[in-house]
Coordinates of C-alpha atoms in Angstrom, one line a residue:
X1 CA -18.6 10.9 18.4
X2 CA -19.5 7.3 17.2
X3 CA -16.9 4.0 18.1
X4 CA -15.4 3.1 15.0
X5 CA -15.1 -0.3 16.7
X6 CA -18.9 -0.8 17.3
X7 CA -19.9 -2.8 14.3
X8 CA -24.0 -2.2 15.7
X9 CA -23.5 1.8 15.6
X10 CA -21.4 2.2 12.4
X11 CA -24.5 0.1 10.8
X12 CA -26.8 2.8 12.0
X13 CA -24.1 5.7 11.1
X14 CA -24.0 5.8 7.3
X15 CA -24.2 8.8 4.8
X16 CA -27.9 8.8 3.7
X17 CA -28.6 7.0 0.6
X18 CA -30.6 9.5 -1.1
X19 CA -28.2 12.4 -0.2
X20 CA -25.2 10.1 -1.7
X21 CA -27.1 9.9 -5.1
X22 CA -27.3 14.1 -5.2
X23 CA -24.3 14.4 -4.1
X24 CA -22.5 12.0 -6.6
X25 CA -24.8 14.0 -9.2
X26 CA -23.6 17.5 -8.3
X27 CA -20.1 17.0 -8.0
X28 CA -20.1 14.8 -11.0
X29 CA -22.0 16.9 -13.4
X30 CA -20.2 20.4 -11.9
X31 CA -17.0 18.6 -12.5
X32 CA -17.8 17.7 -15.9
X33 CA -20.0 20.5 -17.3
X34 CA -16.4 22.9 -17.1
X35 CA -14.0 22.9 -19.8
X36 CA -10.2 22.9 -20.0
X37 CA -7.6 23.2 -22.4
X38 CA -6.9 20.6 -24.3
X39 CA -3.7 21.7 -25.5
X40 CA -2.0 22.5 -21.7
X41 CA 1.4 20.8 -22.1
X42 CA 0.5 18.2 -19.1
X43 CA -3.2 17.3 -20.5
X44 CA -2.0 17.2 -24.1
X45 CA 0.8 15.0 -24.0
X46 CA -1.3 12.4 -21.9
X47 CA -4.4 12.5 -24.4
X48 CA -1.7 12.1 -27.2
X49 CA -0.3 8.9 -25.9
X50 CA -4.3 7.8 -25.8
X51 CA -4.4 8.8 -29.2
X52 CA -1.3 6.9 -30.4
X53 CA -2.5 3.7 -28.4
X54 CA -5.7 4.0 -29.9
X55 CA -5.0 4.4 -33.6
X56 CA -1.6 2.8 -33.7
X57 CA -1.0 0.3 -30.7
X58 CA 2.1 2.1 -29.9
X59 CA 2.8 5.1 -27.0
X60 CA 5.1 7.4 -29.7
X61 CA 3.6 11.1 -30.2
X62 CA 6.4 11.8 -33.0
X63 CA 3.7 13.6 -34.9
X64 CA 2.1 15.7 -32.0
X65 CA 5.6 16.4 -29.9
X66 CA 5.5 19.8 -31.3
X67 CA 2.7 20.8 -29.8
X68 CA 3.6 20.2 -25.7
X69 CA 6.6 20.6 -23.7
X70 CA 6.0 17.9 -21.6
X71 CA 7.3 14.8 -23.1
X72 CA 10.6 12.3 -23.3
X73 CA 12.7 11.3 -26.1
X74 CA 14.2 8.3 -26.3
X75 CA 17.2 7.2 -29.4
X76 CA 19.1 9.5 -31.6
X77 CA 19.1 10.6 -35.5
X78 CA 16.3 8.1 -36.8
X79 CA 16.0 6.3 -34.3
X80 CA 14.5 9.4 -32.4
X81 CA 10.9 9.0 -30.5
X82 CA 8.8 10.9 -28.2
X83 CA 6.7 9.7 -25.9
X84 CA 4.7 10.8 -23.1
X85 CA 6.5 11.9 -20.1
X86 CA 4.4 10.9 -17.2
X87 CA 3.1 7.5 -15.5
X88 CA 0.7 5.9 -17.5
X89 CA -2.6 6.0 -15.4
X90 CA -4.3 8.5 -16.7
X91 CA -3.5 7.9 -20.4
X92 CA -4.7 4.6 -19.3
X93 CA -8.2 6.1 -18.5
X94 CA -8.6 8.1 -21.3
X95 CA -7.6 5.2 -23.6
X96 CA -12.1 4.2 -23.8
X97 CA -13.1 7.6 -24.7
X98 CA -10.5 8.1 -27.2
X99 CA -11.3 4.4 -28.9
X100 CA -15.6 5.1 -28.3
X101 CA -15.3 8.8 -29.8
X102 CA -12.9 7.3 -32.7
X103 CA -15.6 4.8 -32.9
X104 CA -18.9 6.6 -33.2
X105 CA -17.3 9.8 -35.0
X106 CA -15.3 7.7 -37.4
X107 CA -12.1 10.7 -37.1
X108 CA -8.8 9.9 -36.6
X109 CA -6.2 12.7 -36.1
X110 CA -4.6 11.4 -39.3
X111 CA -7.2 13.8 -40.6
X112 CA -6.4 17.0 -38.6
X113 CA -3.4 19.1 -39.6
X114 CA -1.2 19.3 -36.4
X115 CA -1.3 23.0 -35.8
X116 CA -1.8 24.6 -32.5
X117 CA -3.8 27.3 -34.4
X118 CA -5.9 24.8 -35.9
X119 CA -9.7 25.0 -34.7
X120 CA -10.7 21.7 -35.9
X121 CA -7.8 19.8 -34.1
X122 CA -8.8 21.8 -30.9
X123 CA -12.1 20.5 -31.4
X124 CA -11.1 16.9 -31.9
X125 CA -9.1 17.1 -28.7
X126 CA -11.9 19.0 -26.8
X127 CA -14.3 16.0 -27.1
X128 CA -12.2 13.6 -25.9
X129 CA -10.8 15.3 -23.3
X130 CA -13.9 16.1 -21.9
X131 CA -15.8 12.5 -22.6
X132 CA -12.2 11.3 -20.6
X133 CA -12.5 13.3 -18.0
X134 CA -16.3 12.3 -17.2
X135 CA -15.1 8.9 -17.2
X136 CA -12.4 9.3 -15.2
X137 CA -11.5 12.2 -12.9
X138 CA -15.1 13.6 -12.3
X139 CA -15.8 9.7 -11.8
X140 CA -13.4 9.2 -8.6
X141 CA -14.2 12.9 -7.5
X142 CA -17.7 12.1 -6.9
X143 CA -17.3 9.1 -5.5
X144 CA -15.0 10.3 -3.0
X145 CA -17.1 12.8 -2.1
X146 CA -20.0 10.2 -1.4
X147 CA -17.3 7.8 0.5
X148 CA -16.2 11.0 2.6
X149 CA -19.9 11.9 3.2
X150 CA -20.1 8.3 5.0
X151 CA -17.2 8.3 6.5
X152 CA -17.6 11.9 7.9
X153 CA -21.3 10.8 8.9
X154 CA -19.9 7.4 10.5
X155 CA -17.4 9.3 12.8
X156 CA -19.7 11.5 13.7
X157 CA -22.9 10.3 13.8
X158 CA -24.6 13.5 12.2
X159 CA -24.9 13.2 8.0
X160 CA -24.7 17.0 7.7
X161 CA -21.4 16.9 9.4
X162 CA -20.9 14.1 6.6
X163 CA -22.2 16.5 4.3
X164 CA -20.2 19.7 5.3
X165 CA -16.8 17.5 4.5
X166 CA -18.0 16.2 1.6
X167 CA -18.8 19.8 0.0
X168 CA -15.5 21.3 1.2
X169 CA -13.6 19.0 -0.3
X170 CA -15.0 18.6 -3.5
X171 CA -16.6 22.2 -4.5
X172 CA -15.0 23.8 -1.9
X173 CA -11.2 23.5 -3.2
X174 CA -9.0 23.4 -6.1
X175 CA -10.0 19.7 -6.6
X176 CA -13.0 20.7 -8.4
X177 CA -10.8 22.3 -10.8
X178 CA -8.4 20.1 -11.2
X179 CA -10.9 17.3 -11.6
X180 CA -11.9 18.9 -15.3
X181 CA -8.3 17.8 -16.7
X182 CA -6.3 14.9 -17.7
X183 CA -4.2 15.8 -14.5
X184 CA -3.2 13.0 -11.8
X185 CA -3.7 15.0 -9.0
X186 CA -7.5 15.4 -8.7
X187 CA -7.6 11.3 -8.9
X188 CA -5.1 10.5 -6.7
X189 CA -6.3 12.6 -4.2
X190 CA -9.6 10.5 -4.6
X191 CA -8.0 7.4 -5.2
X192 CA -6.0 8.0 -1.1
X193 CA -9.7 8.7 0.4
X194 CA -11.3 5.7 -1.2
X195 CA -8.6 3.3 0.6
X196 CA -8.9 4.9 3.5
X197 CA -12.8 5.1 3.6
X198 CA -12.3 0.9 2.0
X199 CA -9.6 0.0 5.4
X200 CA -11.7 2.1 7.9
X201 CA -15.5 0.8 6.8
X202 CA -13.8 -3.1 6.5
X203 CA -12.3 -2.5 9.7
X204 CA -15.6 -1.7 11.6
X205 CA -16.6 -4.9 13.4
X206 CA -16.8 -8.9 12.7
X207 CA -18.9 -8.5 9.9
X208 CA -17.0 -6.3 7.8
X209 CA -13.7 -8.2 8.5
X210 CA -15.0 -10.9 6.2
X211 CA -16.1 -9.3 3.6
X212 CA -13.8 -9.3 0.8
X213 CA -14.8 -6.2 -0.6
X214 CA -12.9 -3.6 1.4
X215 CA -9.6 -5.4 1.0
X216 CA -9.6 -5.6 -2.8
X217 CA -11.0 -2.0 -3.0
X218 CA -7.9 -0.7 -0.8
X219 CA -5.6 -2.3 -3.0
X220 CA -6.9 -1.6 -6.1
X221 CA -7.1 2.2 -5.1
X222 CA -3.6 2.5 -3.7
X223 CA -2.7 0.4 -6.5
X224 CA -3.9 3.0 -9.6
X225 CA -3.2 6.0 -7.4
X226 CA 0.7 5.0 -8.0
X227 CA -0.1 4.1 -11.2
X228 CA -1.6 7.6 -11.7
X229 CA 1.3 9.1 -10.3
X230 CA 4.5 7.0 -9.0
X231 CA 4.9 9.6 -5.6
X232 CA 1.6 8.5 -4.4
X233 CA 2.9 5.2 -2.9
X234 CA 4.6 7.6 0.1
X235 CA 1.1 8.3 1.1
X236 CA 0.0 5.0 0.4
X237 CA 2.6 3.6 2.4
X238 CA 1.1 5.6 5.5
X239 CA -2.5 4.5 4.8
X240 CA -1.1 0.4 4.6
X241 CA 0.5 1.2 7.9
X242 CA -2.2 2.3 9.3
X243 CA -4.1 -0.8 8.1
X244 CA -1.9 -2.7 10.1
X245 CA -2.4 -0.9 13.0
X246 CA -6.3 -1.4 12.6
X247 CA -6.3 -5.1 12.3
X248 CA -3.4 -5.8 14.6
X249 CA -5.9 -7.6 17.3
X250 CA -8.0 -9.8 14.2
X251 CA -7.3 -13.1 14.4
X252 CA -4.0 -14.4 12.3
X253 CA -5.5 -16.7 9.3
X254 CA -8.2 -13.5 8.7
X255 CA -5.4 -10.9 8.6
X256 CA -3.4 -13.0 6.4
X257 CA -6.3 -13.2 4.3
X258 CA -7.0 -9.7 4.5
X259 CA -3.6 -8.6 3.5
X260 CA -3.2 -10.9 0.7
X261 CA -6.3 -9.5 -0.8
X262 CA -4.9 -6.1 -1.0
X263 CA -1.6 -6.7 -2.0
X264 CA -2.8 -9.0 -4.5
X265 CA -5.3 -6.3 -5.9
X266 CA -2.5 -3.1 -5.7
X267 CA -0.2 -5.2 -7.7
X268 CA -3.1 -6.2 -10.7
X269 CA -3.9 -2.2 -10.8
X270 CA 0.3 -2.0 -11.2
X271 CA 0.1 -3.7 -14.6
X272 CA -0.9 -1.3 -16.6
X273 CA 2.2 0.9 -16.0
X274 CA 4.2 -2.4 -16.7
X275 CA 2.3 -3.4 -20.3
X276 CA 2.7 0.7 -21.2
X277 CA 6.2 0.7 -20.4
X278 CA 6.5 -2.6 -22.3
X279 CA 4.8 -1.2 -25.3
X280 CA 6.3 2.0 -25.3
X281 CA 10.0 1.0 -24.7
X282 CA 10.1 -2.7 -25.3
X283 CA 10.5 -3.2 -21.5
X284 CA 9.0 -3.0 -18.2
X285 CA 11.8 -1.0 -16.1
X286 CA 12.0 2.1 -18.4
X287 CA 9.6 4.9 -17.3
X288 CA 9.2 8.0 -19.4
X289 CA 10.2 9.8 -16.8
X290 CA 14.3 8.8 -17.8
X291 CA 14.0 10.5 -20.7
X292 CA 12.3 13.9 -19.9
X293 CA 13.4 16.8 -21.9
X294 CA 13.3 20.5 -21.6
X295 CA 13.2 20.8 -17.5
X296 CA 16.5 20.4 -16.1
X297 CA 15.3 20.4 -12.4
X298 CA 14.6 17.2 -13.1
X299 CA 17.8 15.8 -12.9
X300 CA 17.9 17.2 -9.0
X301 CA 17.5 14.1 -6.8
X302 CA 14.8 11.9 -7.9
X303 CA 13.2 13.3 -10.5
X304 CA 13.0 16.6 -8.8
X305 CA 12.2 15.9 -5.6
X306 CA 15.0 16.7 -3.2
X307 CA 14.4 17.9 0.6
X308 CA 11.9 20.0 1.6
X309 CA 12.3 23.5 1.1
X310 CA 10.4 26.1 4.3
X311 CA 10.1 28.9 1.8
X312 CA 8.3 26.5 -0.6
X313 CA 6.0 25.1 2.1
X314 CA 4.5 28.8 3.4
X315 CA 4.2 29.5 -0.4
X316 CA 2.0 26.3 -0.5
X317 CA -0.2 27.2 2.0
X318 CA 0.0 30.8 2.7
X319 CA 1.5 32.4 -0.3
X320 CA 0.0 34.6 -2.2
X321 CA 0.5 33.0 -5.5
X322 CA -0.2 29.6 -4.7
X323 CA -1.3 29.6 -1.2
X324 CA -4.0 26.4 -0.6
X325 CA -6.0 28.4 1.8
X326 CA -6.4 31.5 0.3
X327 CA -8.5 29.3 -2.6
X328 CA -9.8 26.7 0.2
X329 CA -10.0 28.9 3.3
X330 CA -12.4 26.3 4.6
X331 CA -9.8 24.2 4.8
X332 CA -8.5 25.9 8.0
X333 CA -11.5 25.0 9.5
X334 CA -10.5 21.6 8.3
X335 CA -7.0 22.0 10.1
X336 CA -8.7 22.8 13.6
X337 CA -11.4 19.8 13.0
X338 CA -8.4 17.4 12.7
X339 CA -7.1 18.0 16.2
X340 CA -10.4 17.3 17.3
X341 CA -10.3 13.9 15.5
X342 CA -6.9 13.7 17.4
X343 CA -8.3 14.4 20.8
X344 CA -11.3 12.0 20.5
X345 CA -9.9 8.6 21.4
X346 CA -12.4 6.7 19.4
X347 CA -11.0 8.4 16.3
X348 CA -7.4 9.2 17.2
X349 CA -6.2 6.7 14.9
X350 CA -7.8 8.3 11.7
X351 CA -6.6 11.7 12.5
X352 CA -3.2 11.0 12.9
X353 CA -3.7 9.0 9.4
X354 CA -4.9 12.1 7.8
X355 CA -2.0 14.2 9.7
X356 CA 0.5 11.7 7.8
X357 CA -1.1 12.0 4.7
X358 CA -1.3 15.8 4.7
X359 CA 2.3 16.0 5.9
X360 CA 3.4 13.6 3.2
X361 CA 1.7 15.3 0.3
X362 CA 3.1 19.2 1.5
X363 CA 6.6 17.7 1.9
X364 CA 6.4 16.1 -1.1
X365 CA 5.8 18.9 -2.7
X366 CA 7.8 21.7 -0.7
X367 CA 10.7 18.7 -1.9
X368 CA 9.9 19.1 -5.8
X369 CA 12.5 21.5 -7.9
X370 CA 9.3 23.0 -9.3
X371 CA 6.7 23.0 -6.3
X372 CA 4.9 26.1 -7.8
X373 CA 3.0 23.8 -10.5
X374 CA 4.0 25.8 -13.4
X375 CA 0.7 27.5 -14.8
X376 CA -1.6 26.7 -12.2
X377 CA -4.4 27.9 -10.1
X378 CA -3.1 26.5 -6.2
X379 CA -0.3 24.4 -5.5
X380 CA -1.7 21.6 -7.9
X381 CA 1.1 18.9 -6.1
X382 CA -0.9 19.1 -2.7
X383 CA -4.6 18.3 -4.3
X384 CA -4.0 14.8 -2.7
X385 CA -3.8 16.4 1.1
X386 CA -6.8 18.0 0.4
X387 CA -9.4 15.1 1.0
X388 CA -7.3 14.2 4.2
X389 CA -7.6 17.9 5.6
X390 CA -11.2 18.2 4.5
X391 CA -12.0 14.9 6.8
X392 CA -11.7 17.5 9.9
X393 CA -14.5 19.8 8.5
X394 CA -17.0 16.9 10.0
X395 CA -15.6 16.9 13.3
X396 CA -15.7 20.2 13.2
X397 CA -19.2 20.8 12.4
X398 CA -20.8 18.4 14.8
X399 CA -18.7 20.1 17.7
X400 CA -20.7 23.7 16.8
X401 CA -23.1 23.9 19.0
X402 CA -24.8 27.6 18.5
X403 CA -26.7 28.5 15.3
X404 CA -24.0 31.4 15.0
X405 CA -21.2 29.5 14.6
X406 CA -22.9 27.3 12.2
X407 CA -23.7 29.9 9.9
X408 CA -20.3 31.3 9.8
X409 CA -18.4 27.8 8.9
X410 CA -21.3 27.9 6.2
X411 CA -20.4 31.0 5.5
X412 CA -16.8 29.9 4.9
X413 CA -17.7 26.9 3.1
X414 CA -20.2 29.3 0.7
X415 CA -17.3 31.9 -0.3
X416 CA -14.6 28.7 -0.8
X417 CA -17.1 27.5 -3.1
X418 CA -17.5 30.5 -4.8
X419 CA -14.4 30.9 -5.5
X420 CA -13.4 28.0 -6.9
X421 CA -17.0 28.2 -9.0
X422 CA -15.5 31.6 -10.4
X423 CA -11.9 29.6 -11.0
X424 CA -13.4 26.1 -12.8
X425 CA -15.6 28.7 -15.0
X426 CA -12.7 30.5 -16.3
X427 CA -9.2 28.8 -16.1
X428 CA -7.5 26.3 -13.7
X429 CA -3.9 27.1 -15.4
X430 CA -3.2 30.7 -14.4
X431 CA 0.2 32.4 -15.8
X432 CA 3.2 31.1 -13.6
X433 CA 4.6 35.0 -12.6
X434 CA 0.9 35.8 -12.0
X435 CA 1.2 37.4 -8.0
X436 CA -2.7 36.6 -7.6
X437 CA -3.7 34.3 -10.4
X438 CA -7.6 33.8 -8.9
X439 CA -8.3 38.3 -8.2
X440 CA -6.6 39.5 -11.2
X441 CA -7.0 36.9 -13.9
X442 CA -9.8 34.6 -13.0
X443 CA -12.4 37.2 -11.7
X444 CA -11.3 40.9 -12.9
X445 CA -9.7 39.4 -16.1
X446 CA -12.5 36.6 -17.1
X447 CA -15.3 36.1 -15.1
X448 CA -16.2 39.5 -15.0
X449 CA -16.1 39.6 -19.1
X450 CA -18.0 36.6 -19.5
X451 CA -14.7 34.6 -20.7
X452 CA -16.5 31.1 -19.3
X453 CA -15.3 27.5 -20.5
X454 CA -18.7 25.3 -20.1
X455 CA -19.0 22.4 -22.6
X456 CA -22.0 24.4 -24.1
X457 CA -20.2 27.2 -25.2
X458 CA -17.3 25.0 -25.9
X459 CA -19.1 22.6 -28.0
X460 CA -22.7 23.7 -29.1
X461 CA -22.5 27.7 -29.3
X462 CA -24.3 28.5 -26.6
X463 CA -23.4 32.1 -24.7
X464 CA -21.3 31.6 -22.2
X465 CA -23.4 33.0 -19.7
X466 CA -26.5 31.3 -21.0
X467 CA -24.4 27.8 -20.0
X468 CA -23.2 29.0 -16.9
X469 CA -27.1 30.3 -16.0
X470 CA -27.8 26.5 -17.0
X471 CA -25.4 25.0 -14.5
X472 CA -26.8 27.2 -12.0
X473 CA -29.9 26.1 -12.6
X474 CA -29.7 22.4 -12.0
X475 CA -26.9 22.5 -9.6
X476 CA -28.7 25.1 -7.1
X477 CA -32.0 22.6 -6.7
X478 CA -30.1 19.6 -6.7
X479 CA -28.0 21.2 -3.7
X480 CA -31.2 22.6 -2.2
X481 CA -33.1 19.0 -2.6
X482 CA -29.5 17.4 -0.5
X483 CA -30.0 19.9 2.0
X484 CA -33.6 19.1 2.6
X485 CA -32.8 15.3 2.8
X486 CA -29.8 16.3 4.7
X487 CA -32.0 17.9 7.7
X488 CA -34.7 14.7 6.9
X489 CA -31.7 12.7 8.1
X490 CA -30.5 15.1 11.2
X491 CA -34.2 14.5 12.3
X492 CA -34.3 10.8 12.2
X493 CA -30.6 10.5 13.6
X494 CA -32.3 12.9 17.0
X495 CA -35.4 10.8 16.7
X496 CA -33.3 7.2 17.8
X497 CA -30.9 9.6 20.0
X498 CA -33.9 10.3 22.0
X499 CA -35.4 6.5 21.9

């Protein structure tokens, strides 16, 4: 494996340019080119509070509480409001589709009778769910997946070890899936990466110590991530530890610099919540979250969250109904290429990272009165460990030496993806009770009737299958065309080996 510390190898040890740009284009457009329902409780009452901004310059969703369990009422009699009950982030991000569709369209949902049965107010929603979404989740999800593609190739030295970690984590999991909604947990999970990829690539050599870029990147990710979703600072915490452990032997004045950078940039991506809350509720220090109603495990702890709970933790990984690895199995590969990462000295310090990370994002959940995600497809409160446990799929790679054993972890990595292709085509909210959501519902139940969600069935009438065959068709010679430059890379990086 490469140094991290040699500034002169890291600059010869990045993710190929030209396989970044297919790989930002495949994830992005397979992330956006799936639909999801507008009206799921946790998606609608976000895009409501984008609406309300929008048209009103106010957060209440009086007229569209009906329609989603998820939300917080504040006052009594008529003095009664609903708002949404979730941090503000991803409303936030949704805010410029809502205004530009608003804008071009000239609708207002003013003009849409607030019915749940209502076709036309499922289509209003649909657009800008879908026009937030690109601009938002699929953004971060994509660009994560090109950060992890360098930072898997920088560790390693070999872009399709890059390129193997990259692919498992974002087609190769439930973060695909969840990066077609309005949900926080796709984006945080992106937002955790890009800090880390920011610290580690700013912490390379000389050079990259004084360049401001990495600092202000760091802090703006961690920053939005809690904005996005307030539990997010535990694993942020970790990461800014580890930060300090990375530049605890640069020189004082350029630490101090360093830090200040970050904290100053976390703390401008914090405002948002404070200028929602102040619009919403007239004050900073109210979060919607006080006034939740409907879920009384919510009043357990701190919000829900609690201690962990064993049974909890196997359902998150191994059960059945949730289990992470029996809809990301390549991520066990991911759990052996850690330890490698662990056992190279050179990279010891980024494995145990992405162990802390990991552990913090199960516990978190396995803490949580209602871990199981509610409808849900995986356990949707672990999507940020996923990035973190896909970082050992390049270690992992580049320690295969036999043909054999390459083609089986490709092997792996082809039926994760498949999986997940059949689950973002159908439905990422399976029925809570459901004992095997992704076998009985997802494949038997839709895919295998042609029940597909793509945005041309969705939105222009196309056959489902005719936009799925579509998808298919750019998506397999774009991935074909990264392979190719892929190998082009391998060659070159053998080529200098050899010099």
């Amino acid at each position: 494996m490469i140094t991290p510390g040699s500034s002169s190898t890291i600059e010869t040890a990045r993710g190929p340019h030209g396989v970044a740009l297919l790989l930002f284009a495949l994830v992005w457009l397979s992330c956006v080119w799936f639909g999801s329902n507008a009206l799921n409780p946790n998606t609608a009452t976000r895009l409501f509070a984008a609406i309300a901004l929008v048209e009103h310059g106010d957060a209440r969703i009086d007229r569209y509480q009906s329609l989603t369990i998820d939300k917080a009422q504040f006052g009594n009699g008529a003095a009664r409001h609903y708002y949404m009950d979730k941090a503000p982030g991803m409303t936030g991000m949704a805010v410029p589709a809502v205004w530009a569709v608003n804008a071009v369209s000239g609708a207002r949902s003013q003009d849409e009778v607030i019915d749940i049965a209502n076709p036309r107010l499922r289509a209003f929603l649909g657009v800008r769910l879908s026009l937030a979404v690109a601009g938002s989740a699929a953004l971060l999800t994509a660009f994560a997946a090109v950060l992890l593609l360098d930072l898997g190739t920088g560790i390693t030295g070999s872009p399709a070890a890059g390129l193997f970690a990259a692919l498992g984590y974002a087609l190769g999991s439930v973060a695909w899936g969840w990066s077609t909604t309005l949900f926080g947990h796709a984006p945080v999970a992106a937002l955790l990466l890009i800090a880390t990829w920011a610290i580690w690539r700013g912490t390379s050599g000389p050079r990259a110590l004084g360049r401001w870029r990495y600092p202000v990147m760091a802090g703006l990710a961690l920053g939005w991530a809690a904005a996005i979703e307030f539990q997010a600072a535990l694993a942020g915490l970790a990461i800014g530890v580890w930060a300090l452990w990375r530049t605890r032997r640069t020189a004082g004045p350029v630490r101090n610099r360093l830090y200040a950078a970050a904290l100053l940039s976390a703390s401008v991506a914090l405002l948002p919540v404070l200028a929602y809350n102040e619009i919403a509720f007239g004050t900073p220090f109210v979060l919607g979250y006080q006034g939740v109603v409907g879920f009384q495990g919510m009043n357990e702890g701190l919000f829900g969250l609690t201690y962990p709970k064993p049974v909890a933790l196997w359902e998150i990984l191994f059960g059945l109904r949730r289990g992470l690895f029996w809809v990301a199995p390549v991520l066990l590969l991911g759990v052996v290429g850690l330890v490698r990462l662990i056992r190279t000295p050179a990279t010891r310090d980024l494995g145990w990272l992405a162990v802390a990370v990991v552990t913090i994002a199960l516990l978190v959940n396995a803490s949580y009165h209602y871990w199981d995600g509610g409808a849900s497809v995986g356990p949707r409160h672990a999507v940020p460990a996923i990035p973190f446990l896909a970082l050992g799929l390049a270690p992992l790679w580049a320690s295969l030496e036999h043909r054999r054993a390459r083609l089986a972890a490709i092997g792996v990595l082809a039926l994760s993806s498949a999986i997940n292709l059949i689950v973002v085509s159908t439905d990422i909210f399976a029925p809570e009770a459901m004992l095997t959501p992704v076998l009985t519902r997802n494949f038997s139940g839709m895919f295998l009737h042609g029940k597909l969600d793509t945005v041309l069935n969705l939105y222009a009438g196309w056959a489902p299958w005719f936009g799925f065959a579509l998808y298919l068709d750019i998506a397999v010679p774009l991935l074909g065309l990264m392979l190719w430059q892929t190998r082009r890379a391998e060659r070159r990086v053998r080529a200098q080996g050899r010099a």
